[in-house]
Short mmCIF file of C-alpha atoms and ligand atoms in Angstrom, two decimals:
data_model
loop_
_atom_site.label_atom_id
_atom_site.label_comp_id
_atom_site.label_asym_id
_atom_site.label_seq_id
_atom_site.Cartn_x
_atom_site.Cartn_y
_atom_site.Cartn_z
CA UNK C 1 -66.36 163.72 -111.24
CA UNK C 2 -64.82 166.32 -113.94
CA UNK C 3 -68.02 166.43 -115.94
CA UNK C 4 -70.17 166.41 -112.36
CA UNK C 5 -67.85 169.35 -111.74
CA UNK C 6 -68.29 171.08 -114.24
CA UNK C 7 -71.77 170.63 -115.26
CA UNK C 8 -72.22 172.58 -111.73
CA UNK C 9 -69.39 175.19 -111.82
CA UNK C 10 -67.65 173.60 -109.00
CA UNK C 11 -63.70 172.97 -108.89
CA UNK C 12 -61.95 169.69 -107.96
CA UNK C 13 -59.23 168.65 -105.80
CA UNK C 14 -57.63 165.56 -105.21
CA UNK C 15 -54.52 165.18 -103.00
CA UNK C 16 -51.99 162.27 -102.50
CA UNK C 17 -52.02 160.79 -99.20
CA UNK C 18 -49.07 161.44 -97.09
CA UNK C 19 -47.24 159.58 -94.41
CA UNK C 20 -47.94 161.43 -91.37
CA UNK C 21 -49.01 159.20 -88.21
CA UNK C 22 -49.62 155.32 -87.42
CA UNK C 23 -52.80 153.89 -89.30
CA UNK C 24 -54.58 151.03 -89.62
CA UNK C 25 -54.01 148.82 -92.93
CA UNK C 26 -51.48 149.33 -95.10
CA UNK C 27 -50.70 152.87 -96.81
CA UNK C 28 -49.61 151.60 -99.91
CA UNK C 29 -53.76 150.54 -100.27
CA UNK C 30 -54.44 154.37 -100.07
CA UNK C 31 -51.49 155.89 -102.07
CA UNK C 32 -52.80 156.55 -105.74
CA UNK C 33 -49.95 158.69 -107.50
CA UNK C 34 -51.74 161.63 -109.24
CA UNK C 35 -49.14 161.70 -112.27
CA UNK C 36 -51.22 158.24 -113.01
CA UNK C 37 -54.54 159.74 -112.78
CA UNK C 38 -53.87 162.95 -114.53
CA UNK C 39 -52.27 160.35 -117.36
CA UNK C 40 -55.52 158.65 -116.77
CA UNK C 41 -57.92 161.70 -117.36
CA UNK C 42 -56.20 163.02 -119.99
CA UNK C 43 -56.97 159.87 -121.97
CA UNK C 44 -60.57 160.98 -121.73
CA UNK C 45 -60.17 165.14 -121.04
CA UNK C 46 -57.98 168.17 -122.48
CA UNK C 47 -56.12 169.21 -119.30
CA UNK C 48 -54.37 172.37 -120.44
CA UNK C 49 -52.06 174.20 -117.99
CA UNK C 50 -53.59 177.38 -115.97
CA UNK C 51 -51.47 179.75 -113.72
CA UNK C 52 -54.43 180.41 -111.81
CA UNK C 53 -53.53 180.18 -107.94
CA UNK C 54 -55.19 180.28 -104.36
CA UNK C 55 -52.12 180.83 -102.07
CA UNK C 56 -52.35 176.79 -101.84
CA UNK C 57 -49.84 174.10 -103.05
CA UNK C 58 -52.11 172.78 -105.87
CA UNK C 59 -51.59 173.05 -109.52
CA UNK C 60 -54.24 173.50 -111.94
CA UNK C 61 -55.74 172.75 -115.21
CA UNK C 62 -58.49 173.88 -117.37
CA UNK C 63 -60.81 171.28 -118.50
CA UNK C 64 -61.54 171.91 -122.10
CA UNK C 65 -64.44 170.09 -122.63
CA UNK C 66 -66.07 170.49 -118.98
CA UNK C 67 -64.99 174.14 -118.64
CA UNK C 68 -64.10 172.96 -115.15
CA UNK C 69 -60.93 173.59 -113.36
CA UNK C 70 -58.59 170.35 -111.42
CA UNK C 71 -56.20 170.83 -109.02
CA UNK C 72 -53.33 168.53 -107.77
CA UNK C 73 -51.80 168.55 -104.77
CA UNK C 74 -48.78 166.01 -105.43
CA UNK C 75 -46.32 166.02 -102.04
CA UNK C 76 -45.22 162.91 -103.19
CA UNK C 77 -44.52 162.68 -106.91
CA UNK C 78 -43.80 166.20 -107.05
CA UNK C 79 -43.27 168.13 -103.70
CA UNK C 80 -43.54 171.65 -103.46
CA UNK C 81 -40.82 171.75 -100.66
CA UNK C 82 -38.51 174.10 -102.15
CA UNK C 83 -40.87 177.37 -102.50
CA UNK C 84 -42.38 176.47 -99.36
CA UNK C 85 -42.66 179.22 -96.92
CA UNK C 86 -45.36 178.14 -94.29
CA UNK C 87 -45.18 177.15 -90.19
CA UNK C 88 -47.89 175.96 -88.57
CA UNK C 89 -48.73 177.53 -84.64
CA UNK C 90 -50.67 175.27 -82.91
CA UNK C 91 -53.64 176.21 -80.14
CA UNK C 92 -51.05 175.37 -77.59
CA UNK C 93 -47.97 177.05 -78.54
CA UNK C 94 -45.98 174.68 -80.69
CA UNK C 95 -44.68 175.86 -83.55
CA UNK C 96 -43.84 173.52 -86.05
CA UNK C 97 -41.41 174.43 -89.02
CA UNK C 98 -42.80 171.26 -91.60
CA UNK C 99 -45.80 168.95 -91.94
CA UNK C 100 -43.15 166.28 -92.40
CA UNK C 101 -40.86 166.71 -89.90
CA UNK C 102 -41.13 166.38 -85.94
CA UNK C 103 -39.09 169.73 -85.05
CA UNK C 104 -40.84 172.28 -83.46
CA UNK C 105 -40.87 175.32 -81.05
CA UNK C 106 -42.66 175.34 -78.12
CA UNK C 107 -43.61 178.93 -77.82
CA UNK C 108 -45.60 178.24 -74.68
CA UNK C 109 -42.76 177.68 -72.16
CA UNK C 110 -41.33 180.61 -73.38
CA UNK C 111 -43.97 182.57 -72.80
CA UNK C 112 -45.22 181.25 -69.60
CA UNK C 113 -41.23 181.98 -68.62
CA UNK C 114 -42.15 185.38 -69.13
CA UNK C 115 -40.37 186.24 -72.29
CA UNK C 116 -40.80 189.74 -73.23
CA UNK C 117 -42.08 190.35 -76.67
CA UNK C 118 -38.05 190.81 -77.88
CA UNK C 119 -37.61 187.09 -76.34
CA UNK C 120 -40.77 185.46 -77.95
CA UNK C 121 -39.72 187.21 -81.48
CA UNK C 122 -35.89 186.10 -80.96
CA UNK C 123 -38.14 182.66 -80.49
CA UNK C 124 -39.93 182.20 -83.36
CA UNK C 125 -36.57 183.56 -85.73
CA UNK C 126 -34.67 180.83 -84.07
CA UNK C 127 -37.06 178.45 -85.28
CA UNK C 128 -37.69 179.98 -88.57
CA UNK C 129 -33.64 179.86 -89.57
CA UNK C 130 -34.37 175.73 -88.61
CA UNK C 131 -37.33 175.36 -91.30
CA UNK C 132 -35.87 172.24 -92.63
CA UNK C 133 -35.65 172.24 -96.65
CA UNK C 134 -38.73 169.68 -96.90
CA UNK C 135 -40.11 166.46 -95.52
CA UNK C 136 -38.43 162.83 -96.05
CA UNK C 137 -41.90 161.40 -97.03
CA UNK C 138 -41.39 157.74 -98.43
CA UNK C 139 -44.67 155.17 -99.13
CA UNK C 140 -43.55 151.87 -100.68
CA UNK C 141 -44.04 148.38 -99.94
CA UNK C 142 -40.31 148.15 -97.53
CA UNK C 143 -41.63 151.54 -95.85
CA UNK C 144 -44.59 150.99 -93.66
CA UNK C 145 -44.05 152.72 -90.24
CA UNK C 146 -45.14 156.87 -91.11
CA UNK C 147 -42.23 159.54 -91.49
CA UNK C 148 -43.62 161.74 -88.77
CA UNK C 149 -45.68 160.04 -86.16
CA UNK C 150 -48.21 163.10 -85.78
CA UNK C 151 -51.25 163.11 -87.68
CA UNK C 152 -52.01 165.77 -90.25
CA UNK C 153 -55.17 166.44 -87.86
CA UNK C 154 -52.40 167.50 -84.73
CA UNK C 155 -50.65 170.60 -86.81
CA UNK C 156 -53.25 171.56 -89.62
CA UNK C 157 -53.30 171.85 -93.10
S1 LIG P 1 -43.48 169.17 -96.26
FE1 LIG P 1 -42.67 170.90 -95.09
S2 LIG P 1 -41.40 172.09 -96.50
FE2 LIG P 1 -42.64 170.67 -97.73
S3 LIG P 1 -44.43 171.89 -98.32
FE3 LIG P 1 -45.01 170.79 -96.43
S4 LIG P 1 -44.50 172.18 -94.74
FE4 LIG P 1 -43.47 172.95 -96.59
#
């Protein structure tokens, strides 16, 4: 995929599955840590360090011999929890505060309660101040049931 990638100009991706909602099968069949395949492709590729950034969580290299770029997007072998500063709204008013937890705000009530705008924004800071510190994401063989049960799909990336 690296050489694919790069023979076309096109970055890559990969991201570690996380334990968000009930799924078929076991998640320990779908959980490939990415320290092992970065170990993996450096066997074969120069991977050197890049600062280069798109607002996302993922951490990139430069491919020396492809001239492509890889990113990795590792919530579970290295979470980027602590300089996280993102809340998700939903379409329906629920604010949530963390991918991997289940507190939230629900924004709607207060607004069909007729909050004026000083009311909605006392809202949302409430919630803000309870952005937990990160998620509690475990995937081993004694952990099957998921940490949150709401899938990714419900809140967004
Ligand atoms: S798990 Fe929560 S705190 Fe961690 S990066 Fe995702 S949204 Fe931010």
């Amino acid at each position: 995929m690296l050489a694919w990638c790069g023979e076309r100009g096109h970055d890559l991706c990969l991201i570690e599955t996380m334990p968000m909602g009930a799924i078929d099968g076991d998640r320990m069949d779908q959980y490939l840590p990415l320290s092992i395949v970065r170990a993996r492709l450096r066997q074969r590729f120069t991977l050197n360090e890049t600062p280069f950034k798109t607002g996302g969580p993922a951490r990139y290299y430069d491919v020396a011999e492809t001239g492509a770029r890889v990113g990795f997007i590792t919530p579970m072998t290295h979470n980027f929890c602590e300089s996280c500063n993102r809340v998700r709204l939903t379409c329906t008013g629920t604010l949530y505060m963390c991918l991997g937890q289940d507190d939230a705000a629900d924004l709607r009530r207060v607004l069909r309660a007729g909050a004026s705008d000083a009311a909605l924004e006392a809202a949302i800071e409430d919630a803000i101040t309870r952005k937990p510190k990160g998620h509690d994401f475990v995937i081993d063989r004694r952990t099957t049931a998921p940490s949150v049960a709401r899938h990714m799909s419900l809140t967004g990336g």
